[in-house]
Structure formats: structure tokens, C-alpha cells
Tab-separated table of C-alpha atoms in Angstrom:
chain	number	residue	atom	x	y	z
A	1470	MET	CA	98.042	84.409	108.789
A	1471	ASP	CA	96.531	87.330	106.892
A	1472	LEU	CA	96.493	90.196	109.384
A	1473	LYS	CA	95.155	92.994	107.212
A	1474	GLY	CA	91.770	94.424	108.071
A	1475	ALA	CA	91.013	92.686	111.371
A	1476	PRO	CA	94.134	91.458	113.180
A	1477	PRO	CA	93.479	89.348	116.293
A	1478	LEU	CA	94.162	90.811	119.703
A	1479	PRO	CA	97.729	89.870	120.716
A	1480	ARG	CA	96.566	87.706	123.625
A	1481	PHE	CA	94.735	85.467	121.141
A	1482	TYR	CA	98.065	83.965	120.087
A	1483	THR	CA	98.637	82.472	123.547
A	1484	HIS	CA	95.691	80.199	122.748
A	1485	LEU	CA	96.305	79.750	119.012
A	1486	PHE	CA	99.972	78.793	118.960
A	1487	PRO	CA	99.729	75.808	121.332
A	1488	LEU	CA	96.787	74.527	119.288
A	1489	LEU	CA	98.651	74.851	115.981
A	1490	ALA	CA	101.683	73.098	117.451
A	1491	ALA	CA	99.516	70.283	118.800
A	1492	LEU	CA	98.027	69.835	115.329
A	1493	GLY	CA	101.520	69.383	113.870
A	1494	ALA	CA	102.189	72.835	112.393
A	1495	ASN	CA	105.807	73.991	112.443
A	1496	ALA	CA	105.709	77.367	110.658
A	1497	LEU	CA	103.624	80.491	110.148
A	1498	LEU	CA	103.448	82.599	106.983
A	1499	VAL	CA	102.524	86.055	108.296
A	1500	GLU	CA	101.296	88.864	106.060
A	1501	TYR	CA	101.085	92.165	107.934
A	1502	GLU	CA	100.298	94.702	105.177
A	1503	ASP	CA	99.271	98.133	106.512
A	1504	MET	CA	99.495	97.482	110.229
A	1505	VAL	CA	100.115	100.246	112.765
A	1506	THR	CA	100.566	100.433	116.514
A	1507	ILE	CA	97.494	100.039	118.740
A	1508	ASP	CA	98.617	103.197	120.553
A	1509	THR	CA	97.516	105.210	117.540
A	1510	LEU	CA	93.994	103.890	117.964
A	1511	ILE	CA	93.968	104.997	121.595
A	1512	SER	CA	95.622	108.350	121.151
A	1513	ARG	CA	96.325	110.499	118.093
A	1514	HIS	CA	99.218	112.164	119.920
A	1515	VAL	CA	101.754	109.421	119.201
A	1516	THR	CA	105.039	110.771	117.811
A	1517	LEU	CA	105.005	109.568	114.225
A	1518	SER	CA	108.793	109.610	113.961
A	1519	SER	CA	109.102	106.902	116.618
A	1520	PRO	CA	109.624	103.357	115.330
A	1521	GLN	CA	106.313	101.590	114.647
A	1522	PHE	CA	105.759	98.267	112.910
A	1523	PRO	CA	106.035	97.621	110.170
A	1524	PHE	CA	106.024	100.901	108.316
A	1525	SER	CA	107.531	104.114	109.626
A	1526	GLY	CA	109.694	106.896	108.319
A	1527	ALA	CA	109.435	107.252	104.535
A	1528	VAL	CA	106.507	104.810	104.365
A	1529	ALA	CA	104.639	105.859	107.523
A	1530	GLY	CA	101.772	107.116	105.378
A	1531	VAL	CA	100.519	103.598	104.619
A	1532	ARG	CA	99.834	102.644	108.227
A	1533	ALA	CA	96.378	101.637	109.407
A	1534	LEU	CA	94.960	102.307	112.867
A	1535	ASN	CA	94.452	98.840	114.314
A	1536	ALA	CA	97.752	97.027	114.436
A	1537	TYR	CA	100.470	95.929	116.811
A	1538	SER	CA	103.337	97.798	118.394
A	1539	GLU	CA	106.916	96.694	117.806
A	1540	ALA	CA	106.936	95.078	121.235
A	1541	GLU	CA	103.791	93.114	120.383
A	1542	VAL	CA	105.298	91.879	117.142
A	1543	ARG	CA	108.450	90.775	118.944
A	1544	ARG	CA	106.320	88.921	121.494
A	1545	LEU	CA	104.354	87.271	118.674
A	1546	VAL	CA	107.560	86.021	117.047
A	1547	ALA	CA	108.979	84.866	120.388
A	1548	ALA	CA	105.753	83.068	121.329
A	1549	ALA	CA	105.721	81.298	117.979
A	1550	ALA	CA	109.305	80.126	118.535
A	1551	GLU	CA	108.398	78.799	121.993
A	1552	HIS	CA	105.911	76.467	120.312
A	1553	GLY	CA	108.217	75.408	117.496
A	1554	LEU	CA	106.591	77.658	114.891
A	1555	GLU	CA	109.003	79.304	112.455
A	1556	VAL	CA	107.731	82.704	111.320
A	1557	ILE	CA	108.014	83.542	107.609
A	1558	PRO	CA	107.104	87.199	107.040
A	1559	LEU	CA	105.412	88.204	103.799
A	1560	VAL	CA	105.744	91.677	102.311
A	1561	GLN	CA	104.013	92.519	99.054
A	1562	THR	CA	106.283	94.076	96.450
A	1563	PHE	CA	104.696	94.614	93.021
A	1564	GLY	CA	101.149	93.266	93.209
A	1565	HIS	CA	98.411	93.631	95.826
A	1566	LEU	CA	99.863	96.998	96.765
A	1567	GLU	CA	96.506	98.712	97.149
A	1568	PHE	CA	97.344	99.501	100.769
A	1569	VAL	CA	100.296	101.576	99.533
A	1570	LEU	CA	99.164	102.884	96.169
A	1571	LYS	CA	95.753	104.031	97.403
A	1572	VAL	CA	97.591	106.665	99.464
A	1573	GLU	CA	97.921	109.965	97.622
A	1574	GLU	CA	101.607	110.196	98.531
A	1575	PHE	CA	102.375	107.037	96.530
A	1576	ALA	CA	99.677	107.141	93.834
A	1577	HIS	CA	102.188	108.351	91.251
A	1578	LEU	CA	103.928	104.951	91.488
A	1579	ARG	CA	100.996	103.012	90.008
A	1580	GLU	CA	101.642	101.063	86.827
A	1581	VAL	CA	98.153	101.999	85.580
A	1582	PRO	CA	97.027	105.358	87.054
A	1583	PRO	CA	93.379	104.411	87.785
A	1584	LEU	CA	94.344	101.072	89.370
A	1585	PRO	CA	96.164	100.925	92.728
A	1586	GLN	CA	97.094	97.235	92.577
A	1587	ALA	CA	100.432	97.136	90.730
A	1588	LEU	CA	103.630	99.131	91.175
A	1589	CYS	CA	105.343	100.726	88.176
A	1590	PRO	CA	108.793	99.094	87.906
A	1591	SER	CA	110.216	101.753	85.604
A	1592	ASN	CA	109.640	104.559	88.127
A	1593	ASN	CA	112.910	105.335	89.872
A	1594	ALA	CA	111.153	105.585	93.241
A	1595	SER	CA	109.532	102.139	93.079
A	1596	LEU	CA	112.468	99.902	93.974
A	1597	PRO	CA	113.590	102.079	96.930
A	1598	LEU	CA	110.011	101.876	98.258
A	1599	VAL	CA	110.012	98.080	98.051
A	1600	ARG	CA	113.455	97.846	99.630
A	1601	GLU	CA	112.403	100.084	102.512
A	1602	MET	CA	109.327	97.980	103.266
A	1603	ALA	CA	111.350	94.768	103.138
A	1604	ASN	CA	114.054	96.251	105.373
A	1605	GLN	CA	111.557	97.348	108.008
A	1606	VAL	CA	109.808	93.981	108.083
A	1607	MET	CA	113.110	92.099	108.326
A	1608	ARG	CA	114.323	94.328	111.157
A	1609	LEU	CA	111.702	92.752	113.432
A	1610	HIS	CA	112.349	89.241	112.131
A	1611	PRO	CA	116.141	89.024	112.504
A	1612	LYS	CA	116.149	85.227	112.776
A	1613	ALA	CA	113.932	84.601	109.750
A	1614	ARG	CA	115.338	82.190	107.162
A	1615	PHE	CA	112.818	83.161	104.485
A	1616	LEU	CA	111.097	86.316	103.251
A	1617	HIS	CA	108.034	85.905	101.052
A	1618	ILE	CA	107.978	88.780	98.554
A	1619	GLY	CA	104.515	88.125	97.146
A	1620	CYS	CA	104.162	88.924	93.430
A	1621	ASP	CA	100.905	87.068	92.837
A	1622	GLU	CA	98.228	88.449	90.523
A	1623	VAL	CA	100.438	91.221	89.136
A	1624	PHE	CA	98.267	91.566	86.064
A	1625	GLN	CA	99.506	94.941	84.838
A	1626	LEU	CA	103.178	94.174	84.225
A	1627	GLY	CA	105.805	91.544	83.527
A	1628	VAL	CA	107.658	90.414	86.596
A	1629	CYS	CA	110.930	88.606	85.888
A	1630	ALA	CA	113.408	91.503	85.864
A	1631	GLU	CA	111.642	93.264	88.737
A	1632	LEU	CA	111.498	90.082	90.802
A	1633	HIS	CA	115.227	89.589	90.281
A	1634	ALA	CA	116.004	93.069	91.627
A	1635	VAL	CA	113.931	92.569	94.791
A	1636	ALA	CA	115.134	88.999	95.360
A	1637	ASP	CA	118.745	90.094	94.921
A	1638	HIS	CA	118.252	92.824	97.533
A	1639	VAL	CA	116.812	90.567	100.232
A	1640	VAL	CA	119.517	87.943	99.613
A	1641	ARG	CA	122.357	90.451	99.787
A	1642	ALA	CA	120.984	92.733	102.520
A	1643	HIS	CA	119.408	90.154	104.816
A	1644	GLY	CA	120.819	86.748	103.878
A	1645	VAL	CA	117.382	85.161	103.620
A	1646	ILE	CA	115.813	82.914	100.993
A	1647	PRO	CA	113.194	84.751	98.897
A	1648	ILE	CA	109.878	83.000	98.278
A	1649	VAL	CA	107.509	84.098	95.500
A	1650	TRP	CA	104.017	83.061	94.459
A	1651	ASP	CA	104.031	81.091	91.222
A	1652	ASP	CA	101.023	82.316	89.232
A	1653	MET	CA	102.762	85.051	87.226
A	1654	LEU	CA	105.418	82.548	86.115
A	1655	ARG	CA	103.017	79.868	84.909
A	1656	GLN	CA	102.683	81.421	81.460
A	1657	MET	CA	106.430	81.873	80.986
A	1658	SER	CA	108.651	79.337	79.302
A	1659	VAL	CA	111.431	77.510	81.104
A	1660	ASP	CA	114.010	79.454	79.072
A	1661	VAL	CA	112.542	82.855	79.970
A	1662	ILE	CA	112.464	82.051	83.680
A	1663	ARG	CA	115.989	80.616	83.565
A	1664	GLU	CA	117.298	83.725	81.771
A	1665	SER	CA	115.757	85.930	84.476
A	1666	GLY	CA	118.268	84.526	86.959
A	1667	LEU	CA	115.665	83.934	89.687
A	1668	ALA	CA	116.603	80.312	90.234
A	1669	ALA	CA	120.304	81.155	90.330
A	1670	LEU	CA	119.616	83.549	93.210
A	1671	GLY	CA	118.114	80.702	95.209
A	1672	VAL	CA	114.506	81.893	94.929
A	1673	GLU	CA	111.992	79.261	96.015
A	1674	LEU	CA	108.558	79.046	94.422
A	1675	MET	CA	105.261	78.721	96.283
A	1676	LEU	CA	102.472	77.234	94.162
A	1677	TRP	CA	99.012	78.283	95.240
A	1678	SER	CA	95.570	77.144	94.194
A	1679	TYR	CA	92.545	77.568	96.426
A	1680	VAL	CA	90.270	75.184	94.539
A	1681	LYS	CA	89.308	71.533	94.691
A	1682	ASP	CA	90.545	70.680	91.184
A	1683	ILE	CA	94.141	71.911	91.339
A	1684	TYR	CA	95.027	70.679	87.856
A	1685	ARG	CA	92.426	73.005	86.341
A	1686	PHE	CA	94.768	75.896	87.160
A	1687	ILE	CA	98.138	74.155	87.456
A	1688	PRO	CA	98.504	71.371	84.872
A	1689	SER	CA	100.733	68.437	85.732
A	1690	GLN	CA	103.457	69.482	83.267
A	1691	GLN	CA	103.765	72.786	85.122
A	1692	PHE	CA	105.140	70.948	88.145
A	1693	GLN	CA	107.755	69.308	85.938
A	1694	GLN	CA	108.799	72.643	84.442
A	1695	PHE	CA	109.201	74.304	87.824
A	1696	ALA	CA	111.166	71.287	89.054
A	1697	GLN	CA	113.731	71.949	86.302
A	1698	LEU	CA	114.294	75.483	87.551
A	1699	PHE	CA	113.921	75.880	91.289
A	1700	PRO	CA	115.806	74.190	94.140
A	1701	ARG	CA	112.639	73.724	96.184
A	1702	VAL	CA	108.909	74.182	95.572
A	1703	TRP	CA	106.320	74.986	98.236
A	1704	PHE	CA	102.579	74.303	98.060
A	1705	ALA	CA	99.886	76.572	99.481
A	1706	SER	CA	96.179	76.148	100.032
A	1707	ALA	CA	93.699	78.053	102.206
A	1708	PHE	CA	91.029	76.816	104.580
A	1709	LYS	CA	88.780	79.720	103.554
A	1710	GLY	CA	89.489	79.359	99.865
A	1711	GLN	CA	88.264	75.798	99.371
A	1712	PRO	CA	84.480	75.569	98.932
A	1713	TYR	CA	82.881	72.864	101.013
A	1714	GLN	CA	81.284	70.112	98.962
A	1715	CYS	CA	79.086	67.468	100.534
A	1716	CYS	CA	78.136	64.093	99.227
A	1717	ASP	CA	76.086	63.587	96.071
A	1718	PRO	CA	72.279	63.706	96.503
């Protein structure tokens, strides 16, 4: 569930979750990004220091105007559990951080100054920013077993050492299993990934490919390499990402 941009009204989930459960689903991967309380949309007089999901305090500046309140998020998670749907929150860490790095307050943390996508790992303020976002998301998902920390399409930097630091934090601070997208690791050798220590931390890999011919992007030997390194591998597709193809003329 990608909630950035146009999140559904909260009451929509009372119709969606029973349908998903009836279809056999048992989990939800939920990416919130720059959500903010609906109250802000109604009134600009909300006290900004009050807790609002997911980003408040030091990262309040990244909030949008059309999101859920903390109570609504808690109800979403509870409603999912009622229908046997385990919620896996996703918080971006190094890539796809436009919603953070486009804000003037955080623009100095960009890896490449003109591009707001990737975070600069060598900036001393970068890791505390990532930790704070992860902490705030986990606070409203106290029963989560997994935290997806993103890291797909991080084209402006290498990721192994940085991934290790973030994964280590969520394991130690929250006792959850970190999940990462696989695409930035596909070009790395087995030895390089093993030396990074990601697998030893218990990181689980999520392979994604939103195309019909999966092997065009993920060759068969790639599956074998990942199997040597990681305790479990996930697979991800997208109903919007697969072009529809009808029969031959």
C-alpha cells in the first residue's frame, strides 16, 4: 500500500481489509512517506509540537497536509489484525527521499546537491535523521515483526556500509527483522555483500521486478547468489507495474 500523494479515506479500509482477507492475503506492506494528520488540512492552528504520524519533532518539516492522525493509524493497524493481515511498515532511508530532501531544512543532506533523491551517508546528520524516522514509524507499530528500510534505486551512492548501520539500529532498538529491496545489491559480488555483514544481522532481501520477463532484470544465477547469503528471500510485484498484454493478433 503506497499511501503517498492520495491516501484513501480511513473508512475505506473497513471495505478493503475483508476483501483482501477473503482473497487469501495475510500481510500488508505499508509505505507512508510524508503523511500528516487530517486535522492540519481542516485547521492550520494545530499545535505542531503534538505527536502526529509519522513525522513530528525534528522531522516535522517533511509532513504533507492530507494524512492520518495517530489514532487513525492505530485503527488501521488494529483493523488489519482483525482480518489476519500483518502490517509491515516501510520507511525510506537512503533512496527515494525526495519527500525529505526537497525541504529546504534538509537539502544540505543530499548526496548530489541538485538531486533530492539520495541521502549523503558521510554527513554526520544523515544517520540520526534516518534513525528518527524509523523510531517514529516503529512507535506506532509496536507489534511489527519486520521493518522495510527501502534502499531501492539509490543511484548516487554505494549502499552496503550505510545499510548495515541502519539495519543494525532497527535490530538493536526495535528487535525487528530489516527488509531491503534487492536492486542495489544485484551488481555486487557475493564476497562484497558477505563482508558488509548484512546477512549476519538477519537482513532479509525483497526482490522486485514489475515486468513480465523477470529474468531480463534478475537473471537466474542471481537467485542462487542471494540464496547463499540471506536466510530468507521475498518476492515483490505490483498490479500497476505489469503492463497488460492480450493475445496475439
